[in-house]
Amino acid sequence: MLRPWRPTRREFIGVATGAALGLAACNREGDDGGSSSTTAPPTENTIAPVDFGTPIGTDPFALGVASGDPDTSSVVLWTWIDRTPERELVVELAVDEAFGSIVQRAPVDATPDTGMSGRALATGLRPDTTYWYRFAMDGHVTRPARTRTAPAPGVVPDEPLVVGHLSCMRRSSGYWTALDDVASVAPDLVVHCGDYVYESDGGAVRPDDTPPPTTLDEYRELWRRYKADPALQAAHAVAPWLMVWDDHEVANNYQGNDPNDGPPSADFDAQRAAAYRAWWEFTPTRIAPPDGPGLAIHRTVDWGGLTRFVLLDTRQYRDDQPCGEDLGPRCAETATISMLGAEQEAWLADVAPNHDALWTTVVQQVVVHQWRFLGGNSLWNLDQWDGYTGARLQLLETLAGSPTPVVLTGDVHSSWVSDLRADFDDEDSDEVGVEFVAPGVSSDVPSQLRGAGSLVELSSPHIRWSETRRRGWVLHTIGADEWTAEYRLVTDASIEGSAVTAEETFRVDAGRRHLA
């Protein structure tokens, strides 16, 4: 009778050595999740397939698989198992979908300490190469999923990089038709600007009356509910993801250690730490596990000589908004408070300008360009960069010294395209870059924005286009000569299987700091 295959240490060492490659577990405390220094071999040896045996029990891979944070020679691979207590599973990597040419195989641990998630850092890979991976345990094997590595440093690939741009996935507010479309298009890479899960899920389309989480077990359950959806699993299976968080992974509109519905407290510190831990457990990120109340997620991912992705955190380190309500007038302190915190600001000022890629792609959460709803100082959205004017000036100054900046944003559940200027109130001020704001995948468009896009556009010449009623995603094609952004919008996200159409396409020419 066949039984599930479990490699001994001797077998694993032989596999890794024979293939001239290695898979390193990266879910243990103390692992820094950093890039491997292994030099990728010019060719990859293959290893013999194994029989994983007859399936025992139910399929343990109820949340699918995912990959993320690729570099030129490695990528993070992730899964979760519906088994306890500590278990060992197997991950395989191949250069073909049929797994006829397997290049790596290794054991991976999943433990209660990591919420039964398992991850591995596949190292020693070839640059700019597509790979397929799968996990196996108890005779069950996941479907093949696609991932890839980045080009070698300084190399501009012949083919453009195709990127999916997502944000705001409140599951109860709509169907994930946009994710079905992502899986169908199968971009090379997906960036997610945050609000992947929502702490409150009482939307009208797929309501869930589970109380908002406050403990680690409750946040883990929230993540499991979201990741059980086949549409989300399919979107993860076509490409590696680059992920940051926004506010709903913790609590609506929290700011630093302020929960927004009461004063800072030890209880909220513990809640935020639990939310960050769950985020780390359920995302395929190259980040060391949290060791305390914070978790540094700002980082860079280089795509050869084409672009540097700069991923920011505009929630954890921001100063509490002193001006009052989220929508209201600015106060004098707007010019002095920080959005990123001093340490992240200094880091950004170093990594954004100091690289040789053609583009600088900033992945962050809240709208950078100015929204003027009314004349004077009567109404601003203070939760976005409009409420942190001094910090925005510093951001724009950093971007002005960076190679062709393009900012990818989420948060507001609606579509916006804007030039970025040194002074948004002066049409003749210097052009700094371009911002594309993705619509929500499923989250409701805020009532204040429905129909308000045209009003904001009229008083904001830097805004080129907006759409404030439909949900969807953005398909970016990044080439050596130009960048195009195609807004793919769902006709009605409240109807399952509603049509997705390419609504508008915009272009930025390489070396230019404005829309064509």
Short mmCIF file of C-alpha atoms in Angstrom, two decimals:
data_model
loop_
_atom_site.label_atom_id
_atom_site.label_comp_id
_atom_site.label_asym_id
_atom_site.label_seq_id
_atom_site.Cartn_x
_atom_site.Cartn_y
_atom_site.Cartn_z
CA MET A 1 0.00 0.00 0.00
CA LEU A 2 1.33 3.39 -0.90
CA ARG A 3 1.81 5.94 1.86
CA PRO A 4 2.50 9.66 1.80
CA TRP A 5 6.15 10.39 0.97
CA ARG A 6 8.14 12.12 3.67
CA PRO A 7 11.79 12.88 2.91
CA THR A 8 14.37 12.10 5.54
CA ARG A 9 17.07 14.70 6.18
CA ARG A 10 19.47 12.56 4.14
CA GLU A 11 17.04 12.49 1.20
CA PHE A 12 16.46 16.27 1.40
CA ILE A 13 20.17 17.10 1.42
CA GLY A 14 20.68 14.78 -1.54
CA VAL A 15 17.86 16.44 -3.47
CA ALA A 16 19.08 19.97 -2.81
CA THR A 17 22.67 19.11 -3.69
CA GLY A 18 21.78 17.09 -6.76
CA ALA A 19 19.69 19.92 -8.15
CA ALA A 20 22.31 22.57 -7.27
CA LEU A 21 19.41 24.51 -5.72
CA GLY A 22 17.72 24.79 -2.36
CA LEU A 23 14.43 25.52 -0.61
CA ALA A 24 14.76 27.18 2.75
CA ALA A 25 11.99 27.23 5.32
CA CYS A 26 11.22 30.86 6.17
CA ASN A 27 8.51 30.53 8.80
CA ARG A 28 10.76 30.14 11.82
CA GLU A 29 11.23 32.87 14.37
CA GLY A 30 14.41 34.86 13.79
CA ASP A 31 14.59 34.29 10.02
CA ASP A 32 15.10 37.69 8.44
CA GLY A 33 13.39 36.65 5.22
CA GLY A 34 16.16 38.34 3.26
CA SER A 35 17.31 37.66 -0.27
CA SER A 36 19.43 34.59 -0.86
CA SER A 37 23.02 35.20 -1.88
CA THR A 38 23.02 32.00 -3.92
CA THR A 39 24.13 32.52 -7.50
CA ALA A 40 21.66 30.95 -9.91
CA PRO A 41 23.21 28.20 -12.05
CA PRO A 42 23.27 28.60 -15.85
CA THR A 43 21.13 25.46 -16.18
CA GLU A 44 18.89 23.63 -13.78
CA ASN A 45 19.18 19.93 -13.12
CA THR A 46 15.98 18.01 -12.58
CA ILE A 47 15.05 15.43 -9.96
CA ALA A 48 12.92 12.32 -10.25
CA PRO A 49 9.21 12.50 -9.44
CA VAL A 50 7.86 10.70 -6.38
CA ASP A 51 4.51 9.09 -5.63
CA PHE A 52 2.86 11.03 -2.82
CA GLY A 53 0.55 8.12 -2.07
CA THR A 54 -3.18 7.61 -1.71
CA PRO A 55 -5.00 10.64 -0.25
CA ILE A 56 -5.80 10.30 3.45
CA GLY A 57 -8.77 12.20 4.84
CA THR A 58 -10.11 15.46 3.45
CA ASP A 59 -8.05 17.85 1.37
CA PRO A 60 -5.99 19.89 3.87
CA PHE A 61 -5.21 22.74 1.44
CA ALA A 62 -8.51 24.58 1.88
CA LEU A 63 -7.01 28.06 1.36
CA GLY A 64 -5.01 27.36 -1.79
CA VAL A 65 -1.45 28.54 -2.37
CA ALA A 66 0.35 31.81 -3.03
CA SER A 67 3.76 33.23 -3.90
CA GLY A 68 5.28 36.65 -3.45
CA ASP A 69 8.18 39.07 -3.12
CA PRO A 70 10.30 37.62 -5.93
CA ASP A 71 13.83 38.74 -6.60
CA THR A 72 16.32 37.71 -9.26
CA SER A 73 17.03 34.27 -7.74
CA SER A 74 14.31 33.49 -5.19
CA VAL A 75 10.62 33.72 -4.34
CA VAL A 76 8.43 33.05 -1.29
CA LEU A 77 5.95 30.13 -1.54
CA TRP A 78 2.98 29.89 0.86
CA THR A 79 0.10 27.63 1.83
CA TRP A 80 -2.10 26.73 4.83
CA ILE A 81 -3.27 23.35 6.06
CA ASP A 82 -6.42 22.29 7.84
CA ARG A 83 -4.55 20.00 10.21
CA THR A 84 -3.23 20.14 13.77
CA PRO A 85 -0.95 19.99 15.63
CA GLU A 86 2.47 20.62 14.01
CA ARG A 87 2.72 18.96 10.61
CA GLU A 88 5.26 18.56 7.84
CA LEU A 89 4.30 19.00 4.20
CA VAL A 90 6.28 18.98 0.97
CA VAL A 91 6.71 21.67 -1.67
CA GLU A 92 7.91 21.09 -5.24
CA LEU A 93 9.10 23.55 -7.87
CA ALA A 94 9.21 22.78 -11.59
CA VAL A 95 9.85 24.60 -14.86
CA ASP A 96 6.68 23.21 -16.46
CA GLU A 97 3.04 23.06 -15.41
CA ALA A 98 2.91 19.26 -15.82
CA PHE A 99 5.83 18.87 -13.36
CA GLY A 100 7.77 16.81 -15.87
CA SER A 101 10.92 18.80 -14.99
CA ILE A 102 11.07 19.18 -11.21
CA VAL A 103 13.99 21.26 -9.97
CA GLN A 104 13.34 21.40 -6.22
CA ARG A 105 11.59 19.45 -3.48
CA ALA A 106 11.75 20.09 0.25
CA PRO A 107 9.85 19.66 3.52
CA VAL A 108 8.00 22.64 5.02
CA ASP A 109 6.70 22.94 8.58
CA ALA A 110 3.24 24.23 9.50
CA THR A 111 2.70 24.84 13.21
CA PRO A 112 0.07 26.31 15.51
CA ASP A 113 2.50 29.15 16.18
CA THR A 114 2.15 30.23 12.53
CA GLY A 115 -1.59 29.61 12.41
CA MET A 116 -0.89 26.37 10.48
CA SER A 117 0.50 28.36 7.56
CA GLY A 118 3.62 27.08 5.88
CA ARG A 119 6.09 29.00 3.74
CA ALA A 120 9.39 28.37 2.04
CA LEU A 121 11.95 30.58 0.35
CA ALA A 122 12.89 29.00 -2.96
CA THR A 123 16.48 30.09 -3.63
CA GLY A 124 19.09 29.62 -6.33
CA LEU A 125 16.61 30.16 -9.17
CA ARG A 126 17.30 31.51 -12.65
CA PRO A 127 16.53 35.19 -13.32
CA ASP A 128 13.47 36.22 -15.34
CA THR A 129 12.06 32.68 -15.35
CA THR A 130 8.57 31.26 -14.91
CA TYR A 131 8.23 28.40 -12.44
CA TRP A 132 5.40 26.19 -11.23
CA TYR A 133 4.98 25.04 -7.66
CA ARG A 134 2.72 22.78 -5.60
CA PHE A 135 2.41 21.48 -2.05
CA ALA A 136 1.66 17.91 -0.94
CA MET A 137 0.61 16.26 2.31
CA ASP A 138 -1.21 13.05 3.26
CA GLY A 139 -1.38 12.11 -0.41
CA HIS A 140 -3.17 15.36 -1.33
CA VAL A 141 -1.46 17.62 -3.89
CA THR A 142 -2.41 21.21 -4.70
CA ARG A 143 -3.04 22.28 -8.27
CA PRO A 144 0.02 23.70 -10.03
CA ALA A 145 0.44 27.45 -9.50
CA ARG A 146 2.61 29.86 -11.46
CA THR A 147 5.29 32.16 -10.13
CA ARG A 148 8.39 33.85 -11.55
CA THR A 149 11.66 35.55 -10.72
CA ALA A 150 12.80 39.07 -11.54
CA PRO A 151 15.35 39.86 -14.25
CA ALA A 152 19.01 40.10 -13.28
CA PRO A 153 20.16 43.45 -11.86
CA GLY A 154 20.34 46.13 -14.54
CA VAL A 155 18.72 43.99 -17.24
CA VAL A 156 15.73 45.53 -19.03
CA PRO A 157 13.66 42.60 -20.32
CA ASP A 158 12.64 42.47 -23.98
CA GLU A 159 8.99 41.90 -23.06
CA PRO A 160 6.99 44.42 -20.97
CA LEU A 161 6.07 43.56 -17.40
CA VAL A 162 2.31 43.04 -16.99
CA VAL A 163 1.07 44.00 -13.51
CA GLY A 164 -2.32 43.63 -11.85
CA HIS A 165 -3.18 46.45 -9.42
CA LEU A 166 -5.75 45.65 -6.70
CA SER A 167 -7.26 47.21 -3.62
CA CYS A 168 -10.20 47.05 -1.20
CA MET A 169 -11.82 43.60 -1.18
CA ARG A 170 -14.71 43.83 1.30
CA ARG A 171 -16.19 40.44 0.54
CA SER A 172 -19.68 41.21 1.85
CA SER A 173 -20.10 44.24 -0.44
CA GLY A 174 -19.81 42.49 -3.80
CA TYR A 175 -18.71 39.49 -5.80
CA TRP A 176 -15.07 39.05 -6.70
CA THR A 177 -15.66 39.18 -10.42
CA ALA A 178 -12.58 41.39 -10.76
CA LEU A 179 -10.46 38.58 -9.31
CA ASP A 180 -11.91 36.14 -11.83
CA ASP A 181 -10.73 38.57 -14.50
CA VAL A 182 -7.26 38.80 -12.96
CA ALA A 183 -6.97 35.01 -13.07
CA SER A 184 -8.11 35.00 -16.69
CA VAL A 185 -5.65 37.70 -17.79
CA ALA A 186 -2.83 36.11 -15.73
CA PRO A 187 -0.46 39.08 -15.30
CA ASP A 188 3.22 38.56 -14.53
CA LEU A 189 2.92 40.20 -11.11
CA VAL A 190 0.12 41.49 -8.85
CA VAL A 191 0.39 44.42 -6.41
CA HIS A 192 -2.17 44.83 -3.65
CA CYS A 193 -2.47 48.24 -1.97
CA GLY A 194 -4.28 47.03 1.14
CA ASP A 195 -7.73 46.36 2.61
CA TYR A 196 -7.33 42.72 1.60
CA VAL A 197 -9.64 41.72 4.46
CA TYR A 198 -12.24 43.81 6.31
CA GLU A 199 -12.70 43.70 10.04
CA SER A 200 -16.40 44.50 9.60
CA ASP A 201 -18.26 42.55 6.93
CA GLY A 202 -21.93 43.53 7.09
CA GLY A 203 -22.27 44.51 3.43
CA ALA A 204 -25.51 43.97 1.53
CA VAL A 205 -24.39 41.41 -1.07
CA ARG A 206 -22.70 38.64 0.97
CA PRO A 207 -23.26 39.72 4.59
CA ASP A 208 -21.43 38.13 7.48
CA ASP A 209 -22.55 38.96 11.03
CA THR A 210 -19.33 37.81 12.71
CA PRO A 211 -18.28 40.48 15.25
CA PRO A 212 -15.13 42.47 14.40
CA PRO A 213 -11.96 40.65 15.55
CA THR A 214 -9.81 41.80 18.43
CA THR A 215 -7.69 38.70 19.21
CA LEU A 216 -5.19 36.71 17.16
CA ASP A 217 -7.52 33.72 16.85
CA GLU A 218 -10.32 36.00 15.62
CA TYR A 219 -8.08 37.69 13.03
CA ARG A 220 -6.91 34.27 11.86
CA GLU A 221 -10.52 33.22 11.38
CA LEU A 222 -11.18 36.40 9.37
CA TRP A 223 -8.28 35.61 7.04
CA ARG A 224 -9.43 32.02 6.63
CA ARG A 225 -12.91 33.17 5.60
CA TYR A 226 -11.48 35.40 2.89
CA LYS A 227 -8.84 33.03 1.58
CA ALA A 228 -11.32 30.15 1.29
CA ASP A 229 -12.90 31.89 -1.71
CA PRO A 230 -12.03 30.14 -5.03
CA ALA A 231 -11.78 33.44 -6.91
CA LEU A 232 -9.08 34.74 -4.58
CA GLN A 233 -7.20 31.44 -4.71
CA ALA A 234 -7.26 31.47 -8.51
CA ALA A 235 -5.89 35.03 -8.65
CA HIS A 236 -3.02 34.05 -6.34
CA ALA A 237 -2.24 30.98 -8.43
CA VAL A 238 -1.33 32.87 -11.63
CA ALA A 239 1.40 35.23 -10.38
CA PRO A 240 3.50 36.31 -7.41
CA TRP A 241 2.03 39.15 -5.33
CA LEU A 242 3.53 42.24 -3.68
CA MET A 243 1.35 43.14 -0.69
CA VAL A 244 0.97 45.97 1.81
CA TRP A 245 -1.82 46.66 4.27
CA ASP A 246 -4.15 49.61 4.83
CA ASP A 247 -6.53 50.18 7.75
CA HIS A 248 -9.19 47.46 7.53
CA GLU A 249 -6.70 44.69 8.20
CA VAL A 250 -6.83 46.16 11.75
CA ALA A 251 -9.65 48.68 12.24
CA ASN A 252 -11.29 51.37 10.10
CA ASN A 253 -9.22 54.56 9.80
CA TYR A 254 -6.86 53.76 12.67
CA GLN A 255 -3.82 56.01 12.81
CA GLY A 256 -0.63 54.75 14.40
CA ASN A 257 -1.67 53.55 17.85
CA ASP A 258 -4.98 55.46 17.76
CA PRO A 259 -8.03 53.27 17.00
CA ASN A 260 -10.02 56.30 15.67
CA ASP A 261 -13.03 55.48 17.87
CA GLY A 262 -11.37 56.17 21.21
CA PRO A 263 -8.06 57.09 22.82
CA PRO A 264 -4.92 54.97 22.44
CA SER A 265 -4.81 52.09 24.90
CA ALA A 266 -2.97 48.89 25.78
CA ASP A 267 -5.98 46.96 24.51
CA PHE A 268 -5.68 48.50 21.05
CA ASP A 269 -1.91 47.94 21.04
CA ALA A 270 -2.58 44.24 21.64
CA GLN A 271 -5.29 44.18 18.98
CA ARG A 272 -3.02 45.81 16.42
CA ALA A 273 -0.22 43.36 17.22
CA ALA A 274 -2.65 40.44 16.72
CA ALA A 275 -3.80 41.86 13.39
CA TYR A 276 -0.22 42.33 12.19
CA ARG A 277 0.66 38.79 13.21
CA ALA A 278 -2.30 37.38 11.25
CA TRP A 279 -1.37 39.50 8.22
CA TRP A 280 2.16 38.06 8.30
CA GLU A 281 0.90 34.49 8.70
CA PHE A 282 -1.43 34.66 5.70
CA THR A 283 0.65 36.61 3.16
CA PRO A 284 3.55 35.38 0.96
CA THR A 285 5.94 38.12 2.04
CA ARG A 286 9.71 38.19 2.53
CA ILE A 287 9.38 39.76 5.97
CA ALA A 288 10.62 38.48 9.33
CA PRO A 289 7.78 37.49 11.68
CA PRO A 290 6.69 40.18 14.14
CA ASP A 291 8.53 40.30 17.44
CA GLY A 292 6.48 42.82 19.39
CA PRO A 293 3.66 45.27 18.62
CA GLY A 294 4.98 46.46 15.25
CA LEU A 295 5.88 44.93 11.90
CA ALA A 296 8.00 46.76 9.32
CA ILE A 297 6.48 46.08 5.87
CA HIS A 298 8.09 48.89 3.84
CA ARG A 299 10.56 47.38 1.41
CA THR A 300 11.81 47.43 -2.19
CA VAL A 301 11.53 44.85 -4.94
CA ASP A 302 13.72 45.42 -8.01
CA TRP A 303 12.63 44.23 -11.44
CA GLY A 304 15.98 44.27 -13.21
CA GLY A 305 16.68 47.58 -14.89
CA LEU A 306 12.98 48.15 -15.65
CA THR A 307 11.58 49.38 -12.34
CA ARG A 308 12.09 49.49 -8.62
CA PHE A 309 8.95 48.78 -6.61
CA VAL A 310 8.91 50.83 -3.40
CA LEU A 311 6.28 49.52 -0.96
CA LEU A 312 5.16 51.94 1.76
CA ASP A 313 3.19 51.82 5.02
CA THR A 314 0.97 54.87 5.54
CA ARG A 315 -0.87 53.51 8.63
CA GLN A 316 1.47 52.18 11.28
CA TYR A 317 3.70 55.21 11.74
CA ARG A 318 1.43 58.13 10.89
CA ASP A 319 0.66 60.85 13.42
CA ASP A 320 -2.87 61.03 14.70
CA GLN A 321 -4.92 63.46 12.65
CA PRO A 322 -5.33 66.61 14.81
CA CYS A 323 -7.88 68.41 12.64
CA GLY A 324 -10.99 66.52 13.72
CA GLU A 325 -13.28 64.57 11.40
CA ASP A 326 -12.11 62.59 8.38
CA LEU A 327 -13.93 65.10 6.15
CA GLY A 328 -13.47 68.70 7.22
CA PRO A 329 -11.23 71.77 7.20
CA ARG A 330 -7.48 71.61 7.59
CA CYS A 331 -5.81 72.94 10.71
CA ALA A 332 -2.34 74.44 11.10
CA GLU A 333 -0.86 71.13 12.30
CA THR A 334 -1.52 69.59 8.86
CA ALA A 335 1.80 71.05 7.70
CA THR A 336 3.84 69.48 10.52
CA ILE A 337 2.49 65.97 11.10
CA SER A 338 3.99 62.84 9.54
CA MET A 339 2.35 60.21 7.36
CA LEU A 340 5.27 57.75 7.17
CA GLY A 341 7.20 58.44 10.36
CA ALA A 342 10.73 59.82 10.40
CA GLU A 343 12.52 56.50 9.91
CA GLN A 344 10.44 55.46 6.89
CA GLU A 345 10.72 58.95 5.38
CA ALA A 346 14.52 58.78 5.58
CA TRP A 347 14.49 55.27 4.12
CA LEU A 348 12.27 56.41 1.23
CA ALA A 349 14.50 59.41 0.52
CA ASP A 350 17.36 56.94 0.04
CA VAL A 351 15.78 54.05 -1.90
CA ALA A 352 13.51 55.96 -4.29
CA PRO A 353 16.13 58.16 -6.00
CA ASN A 354 19.16 55.87 -5.72
CA HIS A 355 18.69 53.21 -8.35
CA ASP A 356 19.31 52.85 -12.09
CA ALA A 357 15.95 51.44 -13.24
CA LEU A 358 13.86 53.29 -15.82
CA TRP A 359 10.79 53.61 -13.56
CA THR A 360 10.13 54.10 -9.86
CA THR A 361 6.89 52.33 -8.88
CA VAL A 362 5.56 53.41 -5.49
CA VAL A 363 2.95 51.04 -4.02
CA GLN A 364 1.03 52.68 -1.18
CA GLN A 365 -2.41 53.14 0.29
CA VAL A 366 -4.02 56.60 0.34
CA VAL A 367 -4.51 59.20 -2.41
CA VAL A 368 -1.51 61.47 -2.93
CA HIS A 369 -2.95 64.03 -5.38
CA GLN A 370 -5.12 66.84 -4.08
CA TRP A 371 -8.92 66.61 -4.01
CA ARG A 372 -10.59 70.00 -3.78
CA PHE A 373 -14.30 69.44 -3.11
CA LEU A 374 -15.11 73.10 -2.48
CA GLY A 375 -13.37 76.46 -2.60
CA GLY A 376 -11.41 77.65 0.41
CA ASN A 377 -10.55 75.44 3.38
CA SER A 378 -13.94 73.95 4.13
CA LEU A 379 -13.79 70.31 3.05
CA TRP A 380 -10.84 67.91 2.66
CA ASN A 381 -10.41 64.17 3.05
CA LEU A 382 -8.02 64.31 5.99
CA ASP A 383 -7.38 60.55 6.02
CA GLN A 384 -5.36 60.78 2.80
CA TRP A 385 -2.30 62.88 1.95
CA ASP A 386 -4.52 66.00 1.78
CA GLY A 387 -4.53 65.82 5.59
CA TYR A 388 -0.72 65.62 5.78
CA THR A 389 0.35 68.50 3.56
CA GLY A 390 3.87 68.93 4.90
CA ALA A 391 4.57 65.22 4.62
CA ARG A 392 3.22 65.27 1.07
CA LEU A 393 5.60 68.07 0.09
CA GLN A 394 8.46 65.92 1.37
CA LEU A 395 7.15 62.90 -0.55
CA LEU A 396 6.85 64.90 -3.77
CA GLU A 397 10.36 66.28 -3.33
CA THR A 398 11.69 62.71 -3.02
CA LEU A 399 9.74 61.60 -6.10
CA ALA A 400 11.00 64.62 -8.07
CA GLY A 401 14.53 63.23 -7.71
CA SER A 402 13.55 59.66 -8.62
CA PRO A 403 13.53 58.03 -12.08
CA THR A 404 10.08 58.45 -13.71
CA PRO A 405 7.84 57.96 -10.67
CA VAL A 406 4.46 56.23 -10.94
CA VAL A 407 2.37 55.89 -7.77
CA LEU A 408 -0.10 53.01 -7.38
CA THR A 409 -2.81 53.69 -4.79
CA GLY A 410 -6.00 52.17 -3.35
CA ASP A 411 -8.25 52.97 -0.36
CA VAL A 412 -11.08 55.05 -1.89
CA HIS A 413 -12.99 52.29 -3.79
CA SER A 414 -13.03 54.39 -6.95
CA SER A 415 -10.85 55.12 -9.99
CA TRP A 416 -8.65 58.20 -10.33
CA VAL A 417 -5.84 59.18 -12.70
CA SER A 418 -3.81 62.27 -11.95
CA ASP A 419 -0.59 64.07 -12.66
CA LEU A 420 1.44 64.84 -9.55
CA ARG A 421 2.69 68.42 -9.22
CA ALA A 422 4.96 70.18 -6.78
CA ASP A 423 2.07 72.58 -6.03
CA PHE A 424 -1.42 71.35 -6.86
CA ASP A 425 -2.82 74.88 -6.71
CA ASP A 426 -0.40 76.10 -9.41
CA GLU A 427 -0.96 74.60 -12.87
CA ASP A 428 2.50 75.80 -13.92
CA SER A 429 4.37 74.11 -11.08
CA ASP A 430 6.85 71.34 -11.81
CA GLU A 431 5.55 67.94 -12.85
CA VAL A 432 6.67 65.23 -10.44
CA GLY A 433 5.02 62.02 -11.66
CA VAL A 434 1.73 60.20 -12.20
CA GLU A 435 -0.72 58.51 -9.84
CA PHE A 436 -3.12 55.67 -10.69
CA VAL A 437 -5.77 54.93 -8.05
CA ALA A 438 -7.36 51.47 -8.35
CA PRO A 439 -11.08 50.99 -7.79
CA GLY A 440 -12.13 48.56 -5.09
CA VAL A 441 -12.34 44.92 -6.12
CA SER A 442 -15.67 44.72 -4.29
CA SER A 443 -15.88 47.43 -1.61
CA ASP A 444 -18.74 49.92 -1.84
CA VAL A 445 -17.96 53.31 -3.33
CA PRO A 446 -18.27 55.84 -0.45
CA SER A 447 -21.53 57.75 -0.67
CA GLN A 448 -19.64 61.08 -0.61
CA LEU A 449 -17.88 60.15 -3.87
CA ARG A 450 -20.78 58.83 -5.91
CA GLY A 451 -21.23 61.41 -8.59
CA ALA A 452 -18.64 63.73 -7.01
CA GLY A 453 -15.84 62.83 -9.39
CA SER A 454 -16.79 65.47 -11.93
CA LEU A 455 -17.00 68.16 -9.23
CA VAL A 456 -13.53 67.33 -7.92
CA GLU A 457 -12.15 67.20 -11.47
CA LEU A 458 -13.51 70.67 -12.27
CA SER A 459 -11.64 72.18 -9.33
CA SER A 460 -8.52 70.02 -9.80
CA PRO A 461 -6.87 70.44 -13.24
CA HIS A 462 -4.20 67.88 -12.42
CA ILE A 463 -6.85 65.12 -12.36
CA ARG A 464 -7.21 63.58 -15.81
CA TRP A 465 -10.07 61.14 -15.17
CA SER A 466 -12.20 59.57 -12.48
CA GLU A 467 -14.93 56.94 -12.23
CA THR A 468 -16.80 56.74 -8.93
CA ARG A 469 -19.48 54.10 -9.38
CA ARG A 470 -17.96 50.83 -10.59
CA ARG A 471 -15.54 48.35 -9.09
CA GLY A 472 -12.67 46.49 -10.77
CA TRP A 473 -8.88 46.61 -11.12
CA VAL A 474 -6.07 48.15 -13.19
CA LEU A 475 -3.90 46.30 -15.70
CA HIS A 476 -0.50 47.97 -16.08
CA THR A 477 1.93 47.18 -18.88
CA ILE A 478 5.41 48.50 -18.09
CA GLY A 479 7.87 48.65 -20.95
CA ALA A 480 11.18 50.32 -21.64
CA ASP A 481 9.54 53.07 -23.70
CA GLU A 482 6.10 53.52 -22.16
CA TRP A 483 3.74 52.57 -19.37
CA THR A 484 0.06 51.91 -20.08
CA ALA A 485 -2.71 51.58 -17.48
CA GLU A 486 -5.98 49.92 -18.49
CA TYR A 487 -8.92 50.28 -16.11
CA ARG A 488 -10.94 47.06 -16.19
CA LEU A 489 -14.31 47.70 -14.54
CA VAL A 490 -17.13 45.39 -13.49
CA THR A 491 -20.56 46.38 -14.78
CA ASP A 492 -22.25 45.54 -11.47
CA ALA A 493 -20.29 43.87 -8.66
CA SER A 494 -23.53 43.02 -6.83
CA ILE A 495 -24.39 40.54 -9.60
CA GLU A 496 -22.34 37.36 -9.77
CA GLY A 497 -20.62 36.95 -13.14
CA SER A 498 -21.28 40.52 -14.30
CA ALA A 499 -19.30 41.63 -17.35
CA VAL A 500 -15.84 43.19 -17.10
CA THR A 501 -14.87 45.77 -19.70
CA ALA A 502 -11.75 47.78 -20.49
CA GLU A 503 -13.07 51.25 -19.68
CA GLU A 504 -10.12 53.63 -20.21
CA THR A 505 -6.42 53.34 -21.02
CA PHE A 506 -3.72 55.88 -20.14
CA ARG A 507 -0.08 56.21 -21.17
CA VAL A 508 3.10 57.57 -19.63
CA ASP A 509 6.21 57.87 -21.79
CA ALA A 510 9.50 56.76 -20.24
CA GLY A 511 11.46 59.67 -18.85
CA ARG A 512 8.38 61.93 -18.77
CA ARG A 513 6.70 62.98 -15.52
CA HIS A 514 3.16 63.37 -16.76
CA LEU A 515 0.46 61.53 -18.64
CA ALA A 516 0.73 61.54 -22.40
#
